[in-house]
């Protein structure tokens, strides 16, 4: 598959951008995108403000200090506005572009100005910054360039030669960023940048002292190199490669990410540059980036290594030798889809070398690659398939491939694109070609000594992939057939199906001509009289009376046709000398066809007479005619009649028809599984028949000879070997003890009882079959085998229908002399009683019937004490659920807590609903305290599938319905199906699709929950109406301690209703109200309500509500009153410095239990950060201050780090702060910093927070 096109550098999202929920507004003017400001008073206000700033810029182009200061402020105002994407169009419309472009250059120097240059570089920096923000929208890029921005920006890049002051550093960085934004996905502008001479200074900036400048320059080069060969060549010609490769080794993730991005874009589709990059020593540092803390760098490095390895064979080897395999394999298991895709891509390319193939498998790459085949991402799936195709080329990997189930994974996979399907087919073909010589010997060794599950995987794989000449060696001599039969006899439907498919494949290989493939030729008769003598009285010497009519025949022809007629005319029968012989049991039409075949050697067998003709042919031992009849009957075999066809083949010794029935059963095993009783009987037939007929897979070529001699097998069929008999006993025991329709009705036999019955059944059947064989000593044992299978099947059904019986009553079963008695009893050591049964540990996995039987054994032990079960993280099939149901029903009276979260993942909807219904029915009537049905994508159908269980609960204290996709209808179903909620204390309803109408239904549930202590209804798409209904209903929940309503769309109306309810919760300790669109009005009413209630509040969360300084006094007063507060979260609001200081002051007195404060993304500057640090460091229990993504200057960050020097773990990351952001205090240069901080401190010094007495 073609390599996915490399994407250009994504523009970073605006730091500190607030989260808004705005209504859509019609766009008034063409060319302006719809936005909240497009048709409002705000839009007019912004246009007016832009006009003022443009006017200032137009009139203040000189070196006079007042003009420079005014121009600097104007660029900052425009940049601040441009940070909001919604108003960018308005700014451009207001004519800001030409004014900003004008100020990218310094004003002309006059004699009056002299040598004084106030705010040197500052105005240009602000203009570049603002233009870069405007260029984020593609429609404005060309406009900015048309106004002449590029030459000025390139000149700004060259100012790096004027020193390393902060002003120079900032202007150079902003110029590089502006070029990046202008050239983003714009090939024309990329070319213009080169023509304006922008590339050489950018390359020089890679070695600039300031790391932010290095990063910005690399980002610009990365954009310019993308899909532009001329730019790539010039970058290389400017000697950028050595510096870029040094940057790859940087410990700064931002720098090595940009560097590897530039190199990746240079290398893409440029083989000559790739050679230069390799020659410059890029391989090792790129491999080092596979272990970077930055996932983007890891992804780019993996992609680059794949490109390196794609065409250069030596490079493939070098990449592996230098240590890339381990990190790449680790990346295969990442949660990041792109990381997995790129690592699979790289491994697929290096796996084209034989030694690398072995190394990748040896280092554990096989299993992760196989798991990726389950991905729903087509590109990821294909890259994994291509890598596996490479690994399959090495003989040393074939055994491991098969050992871990790789063949089954390839065969069962659902592949999205045709290229992947083709690749998988080629991989299977490649594996098939390798299975010979030492590989086959190793696989046979594994099949003998490995764990049972591995042995079965090998047998399954070999059934599909081995050569026909090796079948006897594998499946007869080395026990492969027994393993496949074990699968067929399993209680696990998937294993049964796998076994059936493998046996079908095996049988098709063995039989070079199947009766269903071609009609058998008619044999040449020993005496051929011809058509004219059929029922002809001429020379007739015997007459048959059929249905009262005469049929004339000739003894000489009949004597030569079969042993039956020879016995009739030459033996001691009364027909020997009779002239007229009566035929009482054959219809005229059938008899005529039989005689026509005897006289001519051929006959057309119609389907409507084929069965009667087969019966007649068997009666008169006309083998060739039987084969013709079997062929005709075989064409009509179907799911509905295969049972009767099989019985027919047994009744009339029709070997070919029997073979065809067996093959049909194996081929259509999945469809027969819908008919459990028939499937069980068929499985018994197949198991016993194939178990004895091992020769079925070792047929002699004579079986397909034109003469159709009766010798279908190359070995004698009776008696079976001791190993075969033991294998049959094991299979019978498995049938007796497995779950089936009989077990559900009559009970399941224990293992010991099943084994004892199996021995007795086999002994009785063996004796009967041996007697049959003794009566036909010249036969090949076929009829004995038939009786053996039939007797075993009959006795199995008898035992199953009888059900379990006490051991002393087992003597009633027919037995054989010498049949071994029961084994000595073994003392069973019972483990100490446990109360919690948990199968959720480890990674999520599918669970089938056989595994369920094994896993749930502890629950079946008499007297167990389990009161709590957790089936989470295991996806139950319907068969597994049916196995689990009787177990759960047997212990439901002792259960108190049931966790069924995430227990149907990945199942089709119909199956999932049936599974839920089975579990619900099994647990109906239990008296539970806690029930968890989360993570099951219930919807209304799923909720109603649990109707029996939910309706039967009267003492439930905890109910979890999280992440279930519960819609409005499903919420109503919940309300309907939980009749008793008086005891409910915990109701968790997170991450559903309830909406307002569904919230009304949940509100009805709340009104019936007087004891509720913990309520969560977060991320459920509830708006104002639903929020108000929930708030009103909560007024009756006076015991409430935890309230979580986060991430809905309440707005002010619902906030007012909630404020009314809050005083009813005196015990409230945690409240989560983030992302509710409260804004200042809603936040104020809730804070006012909380201030006078909930004295024990420990957690207060109002993140992401667009709270500004207007609401801060109320919030601060509320916080000041909560002396037990432990966690405060006000992330993603607009507190700014003034609000931050008020909040910090509210925490200053008391609050000795405070542990954590989150105020990320609040436009806080240096002053606000300083006050927060001072306050929280005084708290003895404090653990973490998060104040990232604000407008704190570099000096302010240094101050914070110094304040937390003795406890750095208490200060969160600060890497996303924007020192150029505009806060309450302008932080443009060092001199201004101090003045502004002092001014703000002066304003806030006497600020007090009013706290009313309780």
XYZ file of N, CA and C in Angstrom, residues 580-776:
591
model
N -41.533 -68.599 -12.313
C -42.029 -67.267 -11.957
C -41.608 -66.955 -10.521
N -40.955 -65.785 -10.354
C -40.456 -65.385 -9.026
C -41.152 -64.086 -8.632
N -41.814 -64.105 -7.468
C -42.536 -62.910 -7.020
C -41.559 -61.966 -6.294
N -41.661 -60.669 -6.618
C -40.866 -59.602 -5.962
C -41.857 -58.743 -5.189
N -41.971 -58.949 -3.870
C -43.056 -58.304 -3.129
C -42.752 -56.867 -2.654
N -41.484 -56.445 -2.564
C -41.167 -55.183 -1.873
C -40.521 -54.121 -2.769
N -40.663 -54.243 -4.067
C -40.070 -53.263 -4.989
C -41.133 -52.849 -5.999
N -41.236 -51.539 -6.212
C -42.192 -51.025 -7.187
C -41.737 -51.382 -8.607
N -42.703 -51.471 -9.521
C -42.405 -51.819 -10.911
C -41.374 -50.876 -11.515
N -41.560 -49.558 -11.324
C -40.670 -48.571 -11.931
C -39.238 -48.772 -11.460
N -39.087 -49.062 -10.153
C -37.747 -49.233 -9.584
C -37.127 -50.524 -10.104
N -37.917 -51.587 -10.138
C -37.395 -52.872 -10.601
C -36.965 -52.798 -12.067
N -37.732 -52.089 -12.869
C -37.397 -51.965 -14.286
C -36.049 -51.239 -14.454
N -35.837 -50.166 -13.637
C -34.572 -49.426 -13.727
C -33.403 -50.318 -13.306
N -33.608 -51.094 -12.265
C -32.544 -51.982 -11.807
C -32.190 -52.989 -12.899
N -33.176 -53.597 -13.535
C -32.935 -54.583 -14.582
C -32.305 -53.918 -15.810
N -32.735 -52.702 -16.118
C -32.149 -52.006 -17.269
C -30.650 -51.796 -17.028
N -30.274 -51.479 -15.778
C -28.855 -51.290 -15.459
C -28.098 -52.616 -15.639
N -28.710 -53.734 -15.214
C -28.053 -55.035 -15.327
C -27.831 -55.409 -16.798
N -28.778 -55.048 -17.646
C -28.693 -55.433 -19.051
C -27.815 -54.480 -19.880
N -27.746 -53.207 -19.459
C -27.053 -52.241 -20.322
C -25.800 -51.641 -19.687
N -25.700 -51.738 -18.372
C -24.555 -51.147 -17.680
C -24.716 -49.675 -17.398
N -25.839 -49.093 -17.736
C -26.055 -47.673 -17.435
C -27.545 -47.412 -17.274
N -27.840 -46.328 -16.552
C -29.228 -45.945 -16.344
C -29.262 -44.522 -15.808
N -30.271 -43.770 -16.174
C -30.460 -42.430 -15.621
C -31.259 -42.535 -14.328
N -30.626 -42.126 -13.220
C -31.276 -42.246 -11.904
C -31.892 -40.908 -11.546
N -33.220 -40.864 -11.546
C -33.918 -39.640 -11.160
C -33.995 -39.552 -9.638
N -34.063 -38.313 -9.135
C -34.043 -38.111 -7.683
C -35.249 -38.748 -7.004
N -36.418 -38.733 -7.683
C -37.625 -39.228 -7.014
C -37.615 -40.741 -6.809
N -36.765 -41.479 -7.546
C -36.703 -42.934 -7.355
C -35.353 -43.368 -6.785
N -34.434 -42.415 -6.550
C -33.054 -42.776 -6.185
C -33.002 -43.560 -4.888
N -33.781 -43.164 -3.881
C -33.696 -43.859 -2.600
C -34.247 -45.272 -2.701
N -35.380 -45.445 -3.399
C -35.934 -46.788 -3.572
C -34.997 -47.653 -4.397
N -34.360 -47.051 -5.408
C -33.427 -47.799 -6.247
C -32.178 -48.186 -5.448
N -31.740 -47.290 -4.535
C -30.596 -47.610 -3.673
C -30.933 -48.810 -2.785
N -32.140 -48.804 -2.246
C -32.566 -49.921 -1.392
C -32.551 -51.225 -2.190
N -33.045 -51.195 -3.433
C -33.069 -52.397 -4.280
C -31.658 -52.823 -4.655
N -30.804 -51.859 -4.978
C -29.422 -52.182 -5.360
C -28.682 -52.805 -4.194
N -28.954 -52.330 -2.961
C -28.296 -52.909 -1.794
C -28.822 -54.320 -1.536
N -30.110 -54.492 -1.738
C -30.720 -55.797 -1.511
C -30.146 -56.840 -2.458
N -29.854 -56.443 -3.701
C -29.341 -57.385 -4.690
C -27.846 -57.220 -4.940
N -27.167 -56.473 -4.024
C -25.703 -56.364 -4.019
C -25.156 -55.845 -5.338
N -25.835 -54.846 -5.890
C -25.389 -54.228 -7.136
C -24.604 -52.951 -6.776
N -23.311 -53.109 -6.490
C -22.501 -52.013 -5.957
C -22.395 -50.839 -6.919
N -22.214 -51.111 -8.188
C -22.071 -50.012 -9.140
C -23.352 -49.188 -9.226
N -24.503 -49.864 -9.219
C -25.775 -49.140 -9.231
C -25.946 -48.332 -7.944
N -25.489 -48.894 -6.833
C -25.551 -48.148 -5.569
C -24.794 -46.831 -5.675
N -23.616 -46.878 -6.277
C -22.819 -45.648 -6.384
C -23.542 -44.593 -7.216
N -24.193 -45.040 -8.310
C -24.953 -44.081 -9.099
C -26.101 -43.474 -8.286
N -26.769 -44.299 -7.518
C -27.867 -43.802 -6.670
C -27.333 -42.858 -5.593
N -26.226 -43.208 -4.975
C -25.624 -42.355 -3.938
C -25.269 -40.988 -4.505
N -24.731 -41.000 -5.735
C -24.363 -39.730 -6.346
C -25.588 -38.842 -6.536
N -26.664 -39.412 -7.036
C -27.887 -38.625 -7.260
C -28.441 -38.109 -5.944
N -28.488 -38.964 -4.940
C -29.015 -38.554 -3.629
C -28.142 -37.459 -3.021
N -26.831 -37.584 -3.203
C -25.892 -36.618 -2.609
C -26.117 -35.215 -3.149
N -26.625 -35.108 -4.387
C -26.860 -33.773 -4.939
C -27.984 -33.044 -4.211
N -28.793 -33.777 -3.479
C -29.972 -33.188 -2.839
C -29.801 -33.004 -1.328
N -28.614 -33.245 -0.807
C -28.412 -33.109 0.643
C -28.563 -31.638 1.047
N -29.289 -31.422 2.149
C -29.507 -30.062 2.649
C -29.456 -30.084 4.169
N -29.525 -28.898 4.757
C -29.516 -28.816 6.216
C -30.706 -29.543 6.825
N -31.818 -29.527 6.105
C -33.034 -30.137 6.654
C -33.032 -31.654 6.553
N -32.341 -32.190 5.556
C -32.464 -33.642 5.364
C -31.176 -34.416 5.601
N -30.093 -33.740 6.012
C -28.827 -34.456 6.131
C -28.914 -35.576 7.165
N -29.748 -35.389 8.193
C -29.885 -36.453 9.196
C -30.492 -37.713 8.569
N -31.564 -37.515 7.805
C -32.205 -38.689 7.177
C -31.297 -39.297 6.110
N -30.501 -38.448 5.437
C -29.561 -38.968 4.444
C -28.489 -39.826 5.109
N -28.045 -39.377 6.274
C -27.034 -40.157 6.982
C -27.619 -41.500 7.428
N -28.846 -41.464 7.958
C -29.503 -42.710 8.362
C -29.667 -43.641 7.157
N -29.991 -43.060 6.017
C -30.148 -43.852 4.797
C -28.835 -44.532 4.433
N -27.721 -43.788 4.556
C -26.422 -44.363 4.199
C -26.063 -45.516 5.125
N -26.455 -45.417 6.391
C -26.157 -46.498 7.331
C -27.028 -47.722 7.057
N -28.289 -47.433 6.736
C -29.224 -48.543 6.539
C -28.855 -49.402 5.341
N -28.311 -48.775 4.309
C -28.049 -49.507 3.083
C -26.566 -49.543 2.722
N -25.704 -49.406 3.747
C -24.258 -49.588 3.572
C -23.721 -48.729 2.431
N -24.203 -47.477 2.377
C -23.812 -46.575 1.292
C -22.608 -45.741 1.754
N -21.419 -46.286 1.550
C -20.202 -45.649 2.063
C -19.989 -44.248 1.458
N -20.139 -44.116 0.178
C -19.916 -42.824 -0.466
C -20.910 -41.782 0.042
N -22.155 -42.172 0.193
C -23.159 -41.245 0.712
C -22.841 -40.863 2.154
N -22.383 -41.827 2.929
C -22.007 -41.527 4.318
C -20.859 -40.520 4.343
N -19.863 -40.743 3.515
C -18.746 -39.785 3.448
C -19.256 -38.390 3.085
N -20.153 -38.337 2.122
C -20.685 -37.050 1.680
C -21.449 -36.351 2.800
N -22.221 -37.116 3.562
C -22.964 -36.540 4.698
C -22.006 -35.970 5.741
N -20.957 -36.735 6.036
C -19.976 -36.262 7.020
C -19.339 -34.963 6.535
N -18.953 -34.949 5.272
C -18.344 -33.731 4.725
C -19.334 -32.562 4.763
N -20.589 -32.843 4.479
C -21.603 -31.788 4.500
C -21.780 -31.241 5.914
N -21.810 -32.151 6.878
C -21.950 -31.714 8.273
C -20.769 -30.826 8.675
N -19.585 -31.249 8.292
C -18.403 -30.452 8.628
C -18.430 -29.098 7.921
N -18.833 -29.105 6.657
C -18.830 -27.864 5.883
C -19.857 -26.871 6.409
N -20.991 -27.357 6.878
C -22.082 -26.474 7.307
C -22.284 -26.506 8.818
N -21.214 -26.718 9.538
C -21.301 -26.850 10.990
C -21.870 -25.593 11.634
N -21.499 -24.419 11.107
C -21.968 -23.171 11.701
C -23.478 -23.030 11.571
N -24.043 -23.467 10.433
C -25.494 -23.363 10.243
C -26.226 -24.397 11.092
N -25.630 -25.554 11.241
C -26.273 -26.584 12.058
C -26.278 -26.218 13.537
N -25.407 -25.294 13.922
C -25.345 -24.899 15.337
C -26.632 -24.229 15.781
N -27.434 -23.756 14.816
C -28.723 -23.164 15.160
C -29.755 -24.231 15.511
N -29.387 -25.503 15.291
C -30.289 -26.613 15.608
C -29.589 -27.506 16.620
N -29.581 -27.101 17.905
C -28.703 -27.739 18.893
C -28.892 -29.236 19.055
N -30.125 -29.724 18.974
C -30.293 -31.168 19.185
C -29.691 -31.945 18.013
N -29.995 -31.477 16.796
C -29.414 -32.140 15.631
C -27.903 -32.038 15.644
N -27.414 -30.864 16.042
C -25.965 -30.670 16.048
C -25.307 -31.652 16.998
N -25.928 -31.854 18.164
C -25.330 -32.772 19.123
C -25.268 -34.185 18.549
N -26.343 -34.612 17.921
C -26.366 -35.957 17.341
C -25.372 -36.066 16.197
N -25.341 -35.054 15.339
C -24.388 -35.070 14.222
C -22.957 -35.117 14.735
N -22.712 -34.331 15.795
C -21.350 -34.289 16.328
C -20.953 -35.667 16.850
N -21.895 -36.365 17.439
C -21.604 -37.714 17.917
C -21.267 -38.635 16.748
N -22.083 -38.547 15.689
C -21.799 -39.357 14.503
C -20.391 -39.084 13.984
N -20.105 -37.797 13.790
C -18.833 -37.423 13.178
C -17.659 -37.838 14.047
N -17.784 -37.589 15.341
C -16.694 -37.948 16.245
C -16.373 -39.433 16.187
N -17.413 -40.226 16.330
C -17.188 -41.676 16.391
C -16.750 -42.213 15.039
N -17.400 -41.733 13.992
C -17.097 -42.229 12.664
C -15.648 -41.917 12.271
N -15.266 -40.646 12.440
C -13.905 -40.269 12.047
C -12.890 -40.851 13.008
N -13.282 -40.957 14.276
C -12.361 -41.509 15.274
C -11.893 -42.907 14.866
N -12.815 -43.709 14.342
C -12.459 -45.060 13.935
C -11.938 -45.084 12.494
N -12.538 -44.249 11.653
C -12.156 -44.221 10.251
C -10.958 -43.315 10.023
N -9.894 -43.552 10.748
C -8.694 -42.754 10.507
C -8.247 -42.920 9.067
N -8.556 -44.046 8.479
C -8.202 -44.281 7.083
C -8.924 -43.362 6.127
N -9.961 -42.677 6.588
C -10.674 -41.702 5.782
C -9.716 -40.671 5.205
N -8.617 -40.402 5.950
C -7.647 -39.416 5.501
C -6.404 -40.078 4.922
N -6.487 -41.376 4.620
C -5.331 -42.065 4.029
C -5.820 -42.954 2.905
N -6.696 -42.412 2.070
C -7.339 -43.211 1.037
C -6.352 -43.648 -0.039
N -6.608 -44.836 -0.539
C -5.788 -45.403 -1.612
C -6.296 -44.867 -2.950
N -5.423 -44.765 -3.892
C -5.831 -44.282 -5.218
C -6.846 -45.200 -5.871
N -6.864 -46.438 -5.434
C -7.824 -47.376 -6.035
C -9.247 -46.989 -5.731
N -9.405 -46.149 -4.736
C -10.768 -45.732 -4.393
C -11.411 -44.943 -5.513
N -10.619 -44.355 -6.334
C -11.177 -43.546 -7.418
C -10.928 -44.156 -8.776
N -10.659 -45.418 -8.810
C -10.407 -46.080 -10.085
C -11.688 -46.113 -10.908
N -11.573 -46.137 -12.214
C -12.765 -46.111 -13.057
C -13.718 -47.258 -12.779
N -13.158 -48.379 -12.324
C -14.031 -49.538 -12.109
C -14.788 -49.445 -10.790
N -14.422 -48.477 -9.973
C -15.115 -48.278 -8.688
C -15.172 -49.552 -7.874
N -14.004 -50.163 -7.673
C -13.958 -51.352 -6.840
C -14.305 -50.995 -5.405
N -14.819 -51.958 -4.686
C -15.191 -51.704 -3.294
C -13.963 -51.868 -2.405
N -13.113 -50.858 -2.446
C -11.950 -50.866 -1.562
C -11.583 -49.404 -1.252
N -12.427 -48.703 -0.492
C -12.230 -47.275 -0.301
C -11.111 -46.947 0.666
N -10.592 -47.922 1.421
C -9.591 -47.596 2.427
C -8.346 -48.456 2.254
N -7.206 -47.849 2.630
C -5.946 -48.567 2.492
C -5.559 -49.298 3.765
N -6.389 -49.221 4.807
C -6.094 -49.940 6.052
C -7.335 -50.720 6.459
N -7.130 -51.733 7.279
C -8.252 -52.542 7.756
C -8.986 -51.773 8.844
N -10.324 -51.793 8.777
C -11.086 -50.904 9.649
C -11.427 -51.523 11.000
N -11.321 -52.827 11.118
C -11.682 -53.455 12.409
C -10.656 -54.523 12.749
N -10.294 -54.659 13.987
C -10.743 -53.869 15.141
C -9.940 -52.566 15.261
N -10.472 -51.563 15.943
C -9.715 -50.322 16.168
C -8.575 -50.570 17.153
N -7.558 -49.744 17.088
C -6.421 -49.889 18.011
C -6.823 -49.453 19.412
N -5.992 -49.838 20.389
C -6.249 -49.421 21.771
C -6.261 -47.895 21.903
N -5.342 -47.244 21.193
C -5.306 -45.772 21.245
C -6.602 -45.170 20.726
N -7.119 -45.767 19.644
C -8.375 -45.268 19.081
C -9.516 -45.464 20.066
N -9.543 -46.606 20.728
C -10.604 -46.870 21.709
C -10.513 -45.883 22.877
N -9.293 -45.645 23.346
C -9.119 -44.693 24.454
C -9.534 -43.279 24.029
N -9.193 -42.938 22.796
C -9.564 -41.622 22.286
C -11.089 -41.504 22.231
N -11.756 -42.573 21.798
C -13.203 -42.554 21.734
C -13.820 -42.413 23.124
N -13.269 -43.103 24.104
C -13.765 -42.988 25.486
C -13.675 -41.539 25.953
N -12.543 -40.889 25.652
C -12.357 -39.501 26.068
C -13.388 -38.593 25.398
N -13.645 -38.862 24.097
C -14.614 -38.033 23.379
C -16.025 -38.247 23.933
N -16.369 -39.489 24.206
C -17.696 -39.787 24.758
C -17.850 -39.128 26.122
N -16.823 -39.212 26.953
C -16.869 -38.573 28.272
C -17.067 -37.064 28.135
N -16.387 -36.478 27.145
C -16.550 -35.049 26.906
C -17.972 -34.697 26.509
N -18.578 -35.527 25.659
C -19.964 -35.290 25.274
C -20.906 -35.388 26.459
N -20.652 -36.374 27.314
C -21.536 -36.593 28.461
C -21.459 -35.472 29.484
N -20.288 -34.855 29.623
C -20.113 -33.846 30.676
C -20.235 -32.414 30.165
N -20.418 -32.221 28.841
C -20.504 -30.864 28.297
C -21.934 -30.348 28.384
N -22.049 -28.999 28.246
C -23.366 -28.382 28.251
C -24.075 -28.699 26.937
N -25.338 -29.132 27.021
C -26.118 -29.442 25.832
C -27.589 -29.266 26.187
N -28.436 -29.428 25.166
C -29.868 -29.302 25.441
C -30.324 -30.378 26.427
N -29.675 -31.532 26.392
C -30.041 -32.604 27.321
C -29.594 -32.250 28.740
N -28.399 -31.681 28.853
C -27.895 -31.294 30.172
C -28.796 -30.230 30.783
N -29.272 -29.291 29.957
C -30.161 -28.258 30.477
C -31.469 -28.850 30.985
N -31.909 -29.919 30.320
C -33.207 -30.498 30.689
C -33.081 -31.542 31.793
N -32.041 -32.395 31.707
C -31.947 -33.531 32.624
C -30.831 -33.394 33.661
N -29.948 -32.401 33.480
C -28.833 -32.245 34.407
C -27.506 -32.637 33.764
N -26.433 -32.068 34.301
C -25.095 -32.320 33.759
C -24.378 -33.390 34.573
N -23.771 -34.325 33.885
C -23.005 -35.362 34.571
C -21.676 -34.794 35.029
N -21.257 -35.181 36.223
C -19.947 -34.795 36.700
C -18.857 -35.516 35.914
N -17.644 -35.029 36.052
C -16.539 -35.575 35.263
C -16.333 -37.068 35.559
N -16.345 -37.430 36.827
C -16.084 -38.828 37.187
C -17.195 -39.740 36.681
N -18.452 -39.289 36.837
C -19.570 -40.101 36.376
C -19.546 -40.235 34.862
N -19.180 -39.142 34.165
C -19.111 -39.182 32.699
C -18.040 -40.164 32.233
N -16.886 -40.140 32.876
C -15.809 -41.051 32.483
C -16.217 -42.500 32.707
N -16.881 -42.763 33.823
C -17.302 -44.132 34.127
C -18.319 -44.618 33.091
N -19.287 -43.770 32.751
C -20.276 -44.132 31.742
C -19.640 -44.321 30.379
N -18.672 -43.478 30.039
C -18.018 -43.558 28.735
C -17.325 -44.902 28.562
N -16.647 -45.367 29.603
C -15.971 -46.675 29.528
C -16.972 -47.798 29.292
N -18.087 -47.750 30.008
C -19.093 -48.801 29.874
C -19.745 -48.769 28.480
N -20.025 -47.547 27.987
C -20.639 -47.399 26.659
C -19.728 -47.979 25.589
N -18.457 -47.614 25.637
C -17.526 -48.089 24.620
C -17.383 -49.602 24.667
N -17.361 -50.151 25.866
C -17.193 -51.603 26.003
C -18.382 -52.352 25.402
N -19.605 -51.863 25.695
C -20.806 -52.513 25.158
C -20.826 -52.405 23.634
N -20.533 -51.236 23.112
C -20.550 -51.033 21.669
C -19.462 -51.858 20.982
N -18.294 -51.950 21.607
C -17.197 -52.709 21.023
C -17.554 -54.199 20.922
N -18.192 -54.711 21.963
C -18.575 -56.133 21.953
C -19.576 -56.418 20.841
N -20.579 -55.541 20.710
C -21.588 -55.748 19.667
C -20.965 -55.664 18.276
N -20.074 -54.705 18.074
C -19.439 -54.541 16.760
C -18.524 -55.703 16.444
N -17.825 -56.232 17.455
C -16.926 -57.369 17.228
C -17.715 -58.600 16.815
N -18.890 -58.810 17.432
C -19.735 -59.927 17.034
C -20.198 -59.774 15.584
N -20.515 -58.555 15.203
C -20.908 -58.285 13.827
C -19.760 -58.615 12.868
N -18.557 -58.251 13.240
C -17.385 -58.493 12.403
C -17.108 -59.991 12.279
N -17.315 -60.727 13.367
C -17.078 -62.175 13.340
C -18.022 -62.876 12.370
N -19.188 -62.302 12.164
C -20.167 -62.905 11.264
C -19.856 -62.638 9.792
N -18.934 -61.734 9.518
C -18.512 -61.486 8.128
C -16.992 -61.386 8.084
